[in-house]
Structures are given as C-alpha cells and as structure tokens.
Coordinates of C-alpha atoms in Angstrom, one line a residue:
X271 CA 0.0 0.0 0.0
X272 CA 1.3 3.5 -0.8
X273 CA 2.6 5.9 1.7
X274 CA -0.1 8.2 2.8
X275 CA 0.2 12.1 3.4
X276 CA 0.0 12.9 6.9
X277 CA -1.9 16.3 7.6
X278 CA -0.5 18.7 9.9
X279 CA -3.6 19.8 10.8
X280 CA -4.9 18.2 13.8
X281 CA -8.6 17.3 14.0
X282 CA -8.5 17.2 17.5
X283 CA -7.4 20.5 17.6
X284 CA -10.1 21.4 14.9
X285 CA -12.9 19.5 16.8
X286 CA -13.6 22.3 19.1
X287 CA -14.6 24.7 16.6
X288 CA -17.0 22.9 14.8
X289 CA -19.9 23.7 17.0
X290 CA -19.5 27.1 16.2
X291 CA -18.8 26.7 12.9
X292 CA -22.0 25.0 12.7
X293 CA -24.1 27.7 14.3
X294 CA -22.9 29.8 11.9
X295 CA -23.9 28.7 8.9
X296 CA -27.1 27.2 10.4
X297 CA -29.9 28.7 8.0
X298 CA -33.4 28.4 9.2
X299 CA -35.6 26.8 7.4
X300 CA -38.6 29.1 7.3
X301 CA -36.1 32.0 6.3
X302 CA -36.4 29.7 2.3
X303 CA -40.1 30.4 2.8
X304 CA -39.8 33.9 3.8
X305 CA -37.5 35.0 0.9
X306 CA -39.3 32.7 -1.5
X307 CA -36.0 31.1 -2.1
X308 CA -36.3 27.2 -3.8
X309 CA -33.7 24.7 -1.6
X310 CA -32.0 22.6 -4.0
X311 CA -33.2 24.4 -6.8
X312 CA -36.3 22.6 -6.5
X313 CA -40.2 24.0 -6.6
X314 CA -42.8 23.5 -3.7
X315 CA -43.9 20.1 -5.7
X316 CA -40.5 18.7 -6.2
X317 CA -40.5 19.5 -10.0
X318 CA -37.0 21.5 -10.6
X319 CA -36.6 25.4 -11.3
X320 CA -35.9 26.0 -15.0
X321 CA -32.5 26.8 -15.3
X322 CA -32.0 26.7 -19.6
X323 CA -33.2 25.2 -22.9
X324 CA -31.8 21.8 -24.4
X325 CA -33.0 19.7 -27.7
X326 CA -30.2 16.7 -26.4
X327 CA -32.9 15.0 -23.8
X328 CA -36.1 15.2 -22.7
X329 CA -36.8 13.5 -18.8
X330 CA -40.7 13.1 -18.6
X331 CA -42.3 12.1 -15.8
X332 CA -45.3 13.8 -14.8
X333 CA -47.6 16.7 -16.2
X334 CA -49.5 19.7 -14.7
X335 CA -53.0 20.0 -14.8
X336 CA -54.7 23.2 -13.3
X337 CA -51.8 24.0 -11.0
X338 CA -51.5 20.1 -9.8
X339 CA -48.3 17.7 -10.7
X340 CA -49.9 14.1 -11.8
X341 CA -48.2 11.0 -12.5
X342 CA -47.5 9.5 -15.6
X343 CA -45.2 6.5 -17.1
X344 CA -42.0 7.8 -17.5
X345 CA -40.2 8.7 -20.9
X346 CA -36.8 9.2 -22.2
X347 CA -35.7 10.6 -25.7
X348 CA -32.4 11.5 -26.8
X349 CA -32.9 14.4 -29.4
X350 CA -36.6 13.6 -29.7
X351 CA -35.9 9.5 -30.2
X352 CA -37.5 7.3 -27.7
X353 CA -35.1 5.5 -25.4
X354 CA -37.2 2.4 -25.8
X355 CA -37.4 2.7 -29.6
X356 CA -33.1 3.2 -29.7
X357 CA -32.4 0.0 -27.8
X358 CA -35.4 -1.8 -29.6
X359 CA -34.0 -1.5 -32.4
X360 CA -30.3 -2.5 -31.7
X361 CA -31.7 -5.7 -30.1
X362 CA -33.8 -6.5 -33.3
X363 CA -30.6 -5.5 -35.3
X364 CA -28.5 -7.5 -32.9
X365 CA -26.3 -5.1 -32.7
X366 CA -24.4 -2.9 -30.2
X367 CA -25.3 0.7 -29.8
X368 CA -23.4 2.8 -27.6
X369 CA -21.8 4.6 -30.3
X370 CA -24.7 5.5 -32.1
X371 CA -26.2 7.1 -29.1
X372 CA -23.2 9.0 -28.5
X373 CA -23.3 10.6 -32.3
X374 CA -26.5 10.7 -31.9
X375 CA -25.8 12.7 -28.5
X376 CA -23.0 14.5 -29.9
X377 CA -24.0 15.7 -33.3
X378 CA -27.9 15.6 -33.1
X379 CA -29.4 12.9 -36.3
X380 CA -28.6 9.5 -36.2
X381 CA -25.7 8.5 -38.6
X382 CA -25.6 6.7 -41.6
X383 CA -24.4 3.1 -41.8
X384 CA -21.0 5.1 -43.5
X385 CA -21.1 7.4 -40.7
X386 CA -21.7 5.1 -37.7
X387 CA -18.6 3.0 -39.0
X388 CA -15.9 6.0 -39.5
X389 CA -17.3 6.6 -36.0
X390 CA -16.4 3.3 -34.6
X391 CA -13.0 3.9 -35.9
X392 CA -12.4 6.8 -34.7
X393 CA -13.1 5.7 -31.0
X394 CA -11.1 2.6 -31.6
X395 CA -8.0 4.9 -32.5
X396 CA -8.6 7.1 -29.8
X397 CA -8.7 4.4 -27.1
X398 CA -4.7 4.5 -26.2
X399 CA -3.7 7.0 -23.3
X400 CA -1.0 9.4 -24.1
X401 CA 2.4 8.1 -24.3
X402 CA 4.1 8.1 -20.7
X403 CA 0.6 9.0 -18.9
X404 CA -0.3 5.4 -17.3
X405 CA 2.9 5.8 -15.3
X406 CA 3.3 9.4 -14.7
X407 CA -0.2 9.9 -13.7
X408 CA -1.8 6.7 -12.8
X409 CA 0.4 4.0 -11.7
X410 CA 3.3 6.9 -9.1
X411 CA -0.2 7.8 -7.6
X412 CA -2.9 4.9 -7.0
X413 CA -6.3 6.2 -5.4
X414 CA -8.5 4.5 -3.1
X415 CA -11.7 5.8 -5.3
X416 CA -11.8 5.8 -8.6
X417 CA -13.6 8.2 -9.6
X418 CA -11.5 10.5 -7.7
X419 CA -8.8 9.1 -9.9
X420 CA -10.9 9.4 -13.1
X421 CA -10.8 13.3 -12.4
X422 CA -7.4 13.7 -11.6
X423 CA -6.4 11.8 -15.2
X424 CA -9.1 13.7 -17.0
X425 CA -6.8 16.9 -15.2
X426 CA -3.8 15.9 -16.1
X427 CA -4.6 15.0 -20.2
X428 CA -4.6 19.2 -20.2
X429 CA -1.0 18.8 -20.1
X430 CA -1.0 16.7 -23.1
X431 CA -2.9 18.6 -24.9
X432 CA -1.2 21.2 -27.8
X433 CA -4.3 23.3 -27.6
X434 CA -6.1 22.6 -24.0
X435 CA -7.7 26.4 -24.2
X436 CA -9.5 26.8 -27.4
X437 CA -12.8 26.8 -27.1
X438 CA -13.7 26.9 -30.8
X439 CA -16.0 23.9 -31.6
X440 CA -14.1 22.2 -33.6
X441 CA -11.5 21.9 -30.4
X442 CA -13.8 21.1 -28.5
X443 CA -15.5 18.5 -30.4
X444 CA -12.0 16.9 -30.8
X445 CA -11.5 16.7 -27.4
X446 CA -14.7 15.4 -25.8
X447 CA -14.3 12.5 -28.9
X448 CA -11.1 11.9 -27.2
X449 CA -12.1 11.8 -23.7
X450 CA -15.7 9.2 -24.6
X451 CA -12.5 6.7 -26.2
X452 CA -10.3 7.2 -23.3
X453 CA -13.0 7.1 -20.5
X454 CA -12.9 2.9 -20.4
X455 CA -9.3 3.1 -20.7
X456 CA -8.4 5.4 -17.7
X457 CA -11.6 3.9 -15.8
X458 CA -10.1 -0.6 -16.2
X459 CA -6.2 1.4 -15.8
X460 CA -6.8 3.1 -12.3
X461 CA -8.2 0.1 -11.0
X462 CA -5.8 -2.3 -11.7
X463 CA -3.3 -0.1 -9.8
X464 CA -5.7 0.2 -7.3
X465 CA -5.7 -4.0 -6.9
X466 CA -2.1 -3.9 -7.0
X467 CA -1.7 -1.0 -4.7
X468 CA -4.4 -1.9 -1.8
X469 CA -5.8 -5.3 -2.5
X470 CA -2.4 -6.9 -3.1
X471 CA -3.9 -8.6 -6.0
X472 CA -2.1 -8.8 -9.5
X473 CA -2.4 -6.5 -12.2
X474 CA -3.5 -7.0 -15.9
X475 CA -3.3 -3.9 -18.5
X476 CA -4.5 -5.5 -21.6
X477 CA -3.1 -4.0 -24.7
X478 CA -5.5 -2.0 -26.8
X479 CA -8.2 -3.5 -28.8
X480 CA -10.0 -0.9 -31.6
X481 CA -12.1 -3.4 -33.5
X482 CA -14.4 -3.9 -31.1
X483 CA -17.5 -2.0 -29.5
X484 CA -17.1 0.3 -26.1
X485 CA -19.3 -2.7 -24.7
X486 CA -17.3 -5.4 -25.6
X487 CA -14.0 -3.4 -24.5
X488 CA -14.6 -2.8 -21.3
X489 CA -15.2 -6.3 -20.3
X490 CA -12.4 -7.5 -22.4
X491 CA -9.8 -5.2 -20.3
X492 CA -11.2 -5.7 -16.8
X493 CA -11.0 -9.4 -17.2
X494 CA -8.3 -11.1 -16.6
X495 CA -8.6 -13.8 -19.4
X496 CA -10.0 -10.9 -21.9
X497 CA -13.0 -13.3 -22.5
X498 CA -16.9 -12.6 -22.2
X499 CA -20.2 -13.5 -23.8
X500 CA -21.8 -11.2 -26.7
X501 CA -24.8 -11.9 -24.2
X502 CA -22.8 -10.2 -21.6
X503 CA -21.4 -7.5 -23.5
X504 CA -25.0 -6.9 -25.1
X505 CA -26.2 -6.5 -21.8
X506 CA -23.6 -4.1 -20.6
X507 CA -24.1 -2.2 -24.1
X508 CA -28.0 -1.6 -23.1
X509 CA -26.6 -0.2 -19.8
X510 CA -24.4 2.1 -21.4
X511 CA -27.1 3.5 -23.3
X512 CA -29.1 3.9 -21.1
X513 CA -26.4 5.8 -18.8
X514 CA -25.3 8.0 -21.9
X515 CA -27.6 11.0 -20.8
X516 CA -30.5 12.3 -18.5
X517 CA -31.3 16.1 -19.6
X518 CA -29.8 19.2 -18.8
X519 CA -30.5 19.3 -15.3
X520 CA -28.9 16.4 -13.2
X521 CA -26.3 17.6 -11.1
X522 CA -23.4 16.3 -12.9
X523 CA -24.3 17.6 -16.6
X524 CA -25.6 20.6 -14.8
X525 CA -21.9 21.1 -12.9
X526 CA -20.8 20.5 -16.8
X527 CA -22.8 23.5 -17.8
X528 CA -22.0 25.2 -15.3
X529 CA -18.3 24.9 -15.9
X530 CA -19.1 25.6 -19.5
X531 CA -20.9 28.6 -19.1
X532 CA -17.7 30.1 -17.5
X533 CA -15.3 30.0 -20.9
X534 CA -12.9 27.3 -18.9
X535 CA -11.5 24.4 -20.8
X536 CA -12.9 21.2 -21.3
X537 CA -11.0 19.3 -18.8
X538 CA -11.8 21.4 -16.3
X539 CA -15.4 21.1 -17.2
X540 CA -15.3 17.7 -17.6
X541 CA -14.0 16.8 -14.3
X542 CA -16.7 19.0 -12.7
X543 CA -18.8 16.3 -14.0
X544 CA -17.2 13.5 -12.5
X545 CA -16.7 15.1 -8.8
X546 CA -20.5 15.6 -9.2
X547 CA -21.5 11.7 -10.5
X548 CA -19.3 10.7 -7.7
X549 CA -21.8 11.6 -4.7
X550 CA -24.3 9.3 -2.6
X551 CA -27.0 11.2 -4.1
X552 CA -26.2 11.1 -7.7
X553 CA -24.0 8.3 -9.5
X554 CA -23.1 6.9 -6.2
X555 CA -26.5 5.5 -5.3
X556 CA -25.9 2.2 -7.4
X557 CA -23.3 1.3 -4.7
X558 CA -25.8 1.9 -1.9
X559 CA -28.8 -0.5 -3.5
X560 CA -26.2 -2.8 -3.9
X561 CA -25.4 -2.7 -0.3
X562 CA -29.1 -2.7 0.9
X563 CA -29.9 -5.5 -1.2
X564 CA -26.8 -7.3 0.4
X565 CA -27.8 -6.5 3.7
X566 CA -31.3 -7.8 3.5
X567 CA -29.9 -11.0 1.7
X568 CA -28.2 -11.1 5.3
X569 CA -30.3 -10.4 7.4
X570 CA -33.4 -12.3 6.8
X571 CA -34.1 -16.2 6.4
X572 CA -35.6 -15.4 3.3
X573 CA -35.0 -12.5 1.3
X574 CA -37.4 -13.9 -1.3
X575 CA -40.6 -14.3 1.0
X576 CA -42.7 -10.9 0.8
X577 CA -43.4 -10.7 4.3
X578 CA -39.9 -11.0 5.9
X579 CA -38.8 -8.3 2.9
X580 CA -41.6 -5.7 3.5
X581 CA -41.4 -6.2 7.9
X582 CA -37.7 -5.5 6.9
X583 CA -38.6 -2.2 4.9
X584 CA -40.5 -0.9 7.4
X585 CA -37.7 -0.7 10.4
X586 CA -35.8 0.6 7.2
X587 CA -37.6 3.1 6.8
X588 CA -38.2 3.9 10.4
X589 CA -34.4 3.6 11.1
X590 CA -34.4 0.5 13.0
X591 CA -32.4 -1.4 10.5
X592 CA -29.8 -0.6 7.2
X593 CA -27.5 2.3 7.7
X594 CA -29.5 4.0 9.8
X595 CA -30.5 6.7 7.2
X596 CA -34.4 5.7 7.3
X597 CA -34.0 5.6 3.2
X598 CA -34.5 2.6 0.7
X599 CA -32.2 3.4 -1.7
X600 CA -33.2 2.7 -5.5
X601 CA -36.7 4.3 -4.9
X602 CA -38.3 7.1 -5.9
X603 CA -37.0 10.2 -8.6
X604 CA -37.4 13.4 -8.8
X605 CA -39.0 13.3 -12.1
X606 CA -40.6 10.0 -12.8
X607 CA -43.3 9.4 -11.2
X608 CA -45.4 6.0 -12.2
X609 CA -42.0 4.1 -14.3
X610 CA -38.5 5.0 -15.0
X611 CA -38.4 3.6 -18.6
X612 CA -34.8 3.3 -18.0
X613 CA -35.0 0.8 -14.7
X614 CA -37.7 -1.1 -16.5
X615 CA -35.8 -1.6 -19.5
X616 CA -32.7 -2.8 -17.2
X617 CA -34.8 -5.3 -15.2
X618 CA -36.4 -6.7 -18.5
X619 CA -33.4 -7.4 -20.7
X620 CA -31.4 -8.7 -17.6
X621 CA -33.8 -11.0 -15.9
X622 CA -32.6 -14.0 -17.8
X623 CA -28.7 -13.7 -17.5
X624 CA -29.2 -13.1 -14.2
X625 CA -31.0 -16.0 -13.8
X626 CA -28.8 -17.9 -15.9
X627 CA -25.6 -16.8 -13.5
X628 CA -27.1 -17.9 -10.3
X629 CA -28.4 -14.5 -8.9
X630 CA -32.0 -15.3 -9.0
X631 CA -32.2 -14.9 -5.5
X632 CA -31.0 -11.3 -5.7
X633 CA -33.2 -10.4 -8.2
X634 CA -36.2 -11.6 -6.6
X635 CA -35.6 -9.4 -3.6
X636 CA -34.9 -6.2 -6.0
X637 CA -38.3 -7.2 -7.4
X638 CA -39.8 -7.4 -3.8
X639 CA -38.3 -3.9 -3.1
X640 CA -39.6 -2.3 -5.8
X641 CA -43.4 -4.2 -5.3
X642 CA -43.5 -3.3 -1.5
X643 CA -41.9 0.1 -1.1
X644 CA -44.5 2.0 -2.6
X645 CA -47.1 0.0 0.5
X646 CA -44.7 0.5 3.1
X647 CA -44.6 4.6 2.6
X648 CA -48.1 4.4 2.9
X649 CA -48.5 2.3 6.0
X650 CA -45.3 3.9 7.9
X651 CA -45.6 7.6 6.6
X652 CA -48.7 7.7 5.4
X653 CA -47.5 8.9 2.2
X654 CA -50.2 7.7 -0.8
X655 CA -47.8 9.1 -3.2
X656 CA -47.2 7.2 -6.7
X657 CA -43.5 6.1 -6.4
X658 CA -41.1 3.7 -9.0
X659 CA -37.9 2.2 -9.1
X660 CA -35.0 4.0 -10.7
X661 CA -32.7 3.1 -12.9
X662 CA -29.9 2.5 -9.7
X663 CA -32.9 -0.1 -8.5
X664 CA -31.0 -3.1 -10.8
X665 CA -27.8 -1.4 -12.2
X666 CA -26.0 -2.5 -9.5
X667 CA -26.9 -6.0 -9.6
X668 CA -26.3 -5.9 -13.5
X669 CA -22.9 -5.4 -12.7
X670 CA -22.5 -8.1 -10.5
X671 CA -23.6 -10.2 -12.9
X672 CA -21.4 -9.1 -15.2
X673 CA -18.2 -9.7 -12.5
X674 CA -17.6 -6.1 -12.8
X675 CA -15.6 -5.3 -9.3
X676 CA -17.7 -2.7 -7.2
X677 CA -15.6 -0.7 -7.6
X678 CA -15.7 0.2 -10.9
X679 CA -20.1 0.8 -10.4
X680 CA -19.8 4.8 -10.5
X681 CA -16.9 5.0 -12.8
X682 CA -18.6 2.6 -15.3
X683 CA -21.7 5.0 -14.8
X684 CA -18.9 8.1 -16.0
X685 CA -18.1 6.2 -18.8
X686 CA -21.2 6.3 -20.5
X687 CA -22.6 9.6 -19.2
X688 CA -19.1 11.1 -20.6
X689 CA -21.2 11.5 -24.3
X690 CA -23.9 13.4 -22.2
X691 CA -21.7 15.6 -21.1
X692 CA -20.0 16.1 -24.3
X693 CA -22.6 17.0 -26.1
X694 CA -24.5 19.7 -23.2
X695 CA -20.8 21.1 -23.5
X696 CA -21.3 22.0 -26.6
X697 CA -24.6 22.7 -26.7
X698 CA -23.8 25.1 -24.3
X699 CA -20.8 26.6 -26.0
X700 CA -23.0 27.2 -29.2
X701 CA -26.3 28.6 -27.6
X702 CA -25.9 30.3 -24.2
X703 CA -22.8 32.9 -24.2
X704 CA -24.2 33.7 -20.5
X705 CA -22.2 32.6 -17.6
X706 CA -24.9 31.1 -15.2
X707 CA -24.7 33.1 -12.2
X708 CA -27.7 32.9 -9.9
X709 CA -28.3 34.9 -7.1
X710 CA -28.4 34.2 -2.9
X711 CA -29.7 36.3 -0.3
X712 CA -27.7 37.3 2.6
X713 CA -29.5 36.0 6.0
X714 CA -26.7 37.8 8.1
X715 CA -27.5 40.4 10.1
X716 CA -25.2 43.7 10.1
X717 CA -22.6 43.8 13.4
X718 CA -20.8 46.4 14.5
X719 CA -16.7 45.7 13.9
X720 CA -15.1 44.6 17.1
X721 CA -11.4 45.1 17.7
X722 CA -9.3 42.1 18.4
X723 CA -7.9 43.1 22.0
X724 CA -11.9 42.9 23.2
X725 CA -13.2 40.2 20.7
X726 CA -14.1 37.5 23.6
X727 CA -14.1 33.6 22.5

C-alpha cells in the first residue's frame, strides 16, 4: 500500500470549533419560505426550477393539470428518439449501440451506416492513453476511489494537450471524442493499480483492442482472461445506453454547464462532471442499493418471501435497520413518477442472465423492493404518493452479474454519461454565451466591527 500524506492539521485541535462553525452557517428553514427562495433548486412540488433550454434530452415524468403535478409513465428521448425505440431496435438488429447514441448525442441525427462505421473507428484509435501517462499519472499515484482518480487523469490530459484552451467547436468537439475513447481506458487502468496497490492482487493492462464495441472493450480489459459472452457485453451495451444522458439538469451535466458557461477548458469542465457523479446522491446510489440488497440477503431467512422483505422495509424506513439513514435506496426520482423507462428496460433485458448466473435470488428481492416500497410509505408515513424504481434499482446488480468489481459501479456509470456531457458542452458553447450566475440572499445580520484586544471567545 502507498505511503499516505500525513496532515498537519490536527482534528482534535479542529474538533472544538465545529460547534460554532456550525451555528454559523445554520440557515433556518422558514427563512427559504420567507425569501421565497427554492432549496435545492427545487419547486414546492418537487418538480425542478428552470434553469436553460436543451434539444439533447427530454426527462418526462409527470404533467401539470390546473396548477396540480400528476403522474405519468416515464419517458426518455435523446434528441426527440425514444429510449425504448433506440435499444429496440439494436436488439432486433442484434447489434451494439453505444456509439450510435453518443453521435447521436453528440452531433444531433442518427448516422448513416457510413457514418456510424468512421465513427467506430475513430473511438477505436482514440482508445490508447497518451504516451508516458499510465505511469506518470496513474500508476506513481494509485487512489483509493476511482472516480476520484478518473478526475485527476481527466486533469492531467490538459498537459497533453497542444491546444487545451481553445474553445472553438471544432476543439472542443476533438476533445470530448477523445475523452468518450479514453474514459474505459483510464476507468479498467486506475483500477488495476488500485488491486495492485491496496488489494495486493495482480495487475493485468491488456493492450488495446480498436475493433471492437465500447461494450465489448470494457469487459475485455477488466477481465483477466480478456473473454466474455456477446450476451454479456450486449447487456452491458444496453446499460451504457441507457447511462449516456439524462437532460440538462442532473447535477453532474448541470456542474458540466455550469463549468461551460464560464469560458474554462474542457477538462476542467469535464471533471466537474465527474466530482459531481461521484456523490451518494447522484452516480453513487448504485453502490448503496447494492449494499441494501446485500444487507437484507443477510439479514433475513428469506429474502425472497414478501413478508420477511416488506417487515424489513419498514424498520428501514423507520431507522431500525440498514444504515440508519431511514431511506431505501433505489426508490423514488425526482421526475418519474409511475416508471422510470430506463429501470424497467434494465430489469427486463437482464432477468434471464441473471437467472442464468445464479443470482436469481437477488433479483427476486430487487423485485420485492420495488413491489412493496411504494405500501410501506403508505403504512409507515402515510404517504399515498405514486412512487417507482429507478434506474440504480437493478444497475447495480447488473454489474455483479457481469463480475464487474464494485468498484468500478460509479466509474462505469462516468463512462457512458461522458457523451452526455460532451454533447451539453457544446450545446452550451453554441447557444448560451451567459455565464450562469444565480443569485443568494444574505440572512446575516449587520454587526458592528469589534477590535481584536476585546473580541471575547
């Protein structure tokens, strides 16, 4: 294991100021009421504050009638295509699809046959890492996390860059091509320094392959004997399309637009997005079904009988059991309401492999979650609210199926969200020319200066 920096900054010593560090950024929460401010950028009924304009994505979920938010089955379309309709047809087609729904992120039509196929090259070419980067900047400085790796690389490849500043679209274009071929690469690379560096495992850097899909890739470098099933990489190719975007307003395309908005360079944009996918409450939340599911697995005698499952939700919920956080993770969005189209599309097309790889047992009790919750918020909270499973619901267990190591859950979820954020880039670039700067209202009351010789602790 590496050496670790020691801080010189005690916590100890830091411990006693907390309190009052606390107090002081305490903001009551009637004062959001009073000054008519939206928490979380979020209206009264959950639905989110319009913040721009997009024709990438469209998230539906509900629709307003006479002032009042009302359910409906969820939809998805990537410039005005139907998620269902996208993956549809690649499956009839038996083919993969990632890198159509990147172009089709990216540049806004779906591509010719001729098109799709110079595309596919291109990513294939653009797959190696810089020469000397997988030592300099990956294996001198392994990382616990790897997203927080991920970041660090996508950081670095500024310094390999000729032209890292130009924001002309054609630059920019070049370079977010460049980072949706590298993402995989840096993603299986950190990682297997990781196993070498904390797991005391070996390490296997495959060389790179460019005839083959993103799909297939990915599972042929993270394994060590480079082999997989087209089932398996099929499945893992419905994932990434699914993944590749979610609208405008998610917190890590949002942090991308953000970023954008403010002239810096795509890197630095980029990795915005990243730090953002990496939270609990965003990309993160596959890791934490995963975990539930294990613990219920656990913790019952039968995770597959529907009353031992829902008596387990309900000290969930009421924070008698799990992590103590009173949530059951993989429930509930803030936009769909009565389906997410993408968690339903997951749980479909991966029933029988997971079946087939001995994790029937698993799936049954994600089925049983997403069956009960919706009953148990209305016994225990008395919440009568229409509720459905998102898409981190059966993601999670995907992977497993799949042997892809926990670890790689979030970064895997960066790797096909990078198109996403490529294209809101520049979308951004192109239509905005605004750099998004809302506004925040001082709470603080005025205070007369005190000088230091009379200031008391």
């Amino acid at each position: 294991m590496p050496s670790s920096y020691i801080s010189p900054i005690s916590m100890e010593a830091l411990s006693k100021y907390c309190d009052e560090l606390g107090n002081n950024n305490q903001i009551k929460p009637e004062n959001y009421e009073k000054y008519e401010v939206k928490r979380g950028l979020r209206n009264p009924d959950g639905t989110g504050v319009m913040a721009g304009l997009t024709r990438i994505c469209s998230v539906e979920g509900y629709y307003i009638l006479d002032g009042e938010r009302l359910p409906k089955d969820g939809k998805l379309s990537y410039r005005g295509y139907d998620i269902r309709d996208i993956i549809g047809g690649c499956i009839n087609e038996n083919r993969y699809g990632f890198e159509e729904v990147a172009w089709l992120l990216v540049f806004g039509n779906l591509p010719t046959l001729e098109q799709l196929g110079a595309f596919r090259e291109l990513i294939g070419e653009c797959r190696k890492l810089p020469d000397e980067f997988v030592e300099d900047i990956i294996m001198k400085h392994p990382s616990k996390d790897i997203m927080n790796k991920m970041a660090r690389c996508v950081m670095a490849l500024y310094s390999f860059d000729e032209n890292p500043d130009d924001t002309s679209i054609p630059n920019v274009l070049r370079q977010c091509l460049q980072l949706i071929a590298q993402f995989p690469s840096i993603m299986n690379t950190a990682y297997q320094v990781k196993r070498r560096a904390f797991y005391n495992k070996s390490m296997y850097i495959h060389p790179v392959k460019k005839d083959i899909s993103t799909a297939e890739y990915i599972l042929r470098q993270i394994r060590a004997n480079k082999e997989y099933t087209q089932e398996e990489a099929r499945l893992l190719d419905i994932c990434l399309m699914l993944h590749a975007d979610h609208g405008g307003g998610n917190n890590s395309t949002f942090s991308t637009r953000v970023l954008t908005s403010s002239g810096t360079d795509t890197y630095s944009a980029i990795a915005a997005g990243i730090g953002a996918l990496k939270g609990p409450r965003h990309g993160g939340a596959n890791i934490k079904v995963t975990n539930q599911m294990d613990y219920l697995i656990n913790n019952l005698e039968d995770s597959t009988n529907e009353a031992q499952v829902k008596d387990m939700l309900v000290k969930i919920l009421n924070k008698k059991a799990g992590d103590g956080s009173g949530l059951i993770y993989g429930m509930g969005h803030a936009v769909y309401t009565k389906s997410d189209p993408r968690a339903e599309i997951l749980r479909d097309n991966a029933r029988k492999l997971a079946i087939d790889h001995g994790f029937e047992k698993e799936f049954t009790t994600l089925e049983l979650i997403e069956k009960l919750t919706p009953e148990v918020f209305a016994e225990v909270r008395g919440e009568d609210k229409t509720m459905c499973a998102n898409v981190d619901l059966y993601s999670g267990l995907v992977y497993r199926v799949l042997g892809i190591p926990d670890d790689l859950f979030t970064p895997l979820f960066a790797s096909a969200r990078i198109a996403g954020w490529s294209a809101h880039r520049l979308e951004e670039i192109t239509s905005n020319g605004k750099i998004m700067r809302p506004a925040y209202k001082s709470v603080s009351k005025r205070r007369p200066f005190t000088p230091i010789a009379e200031r008391e602790a």
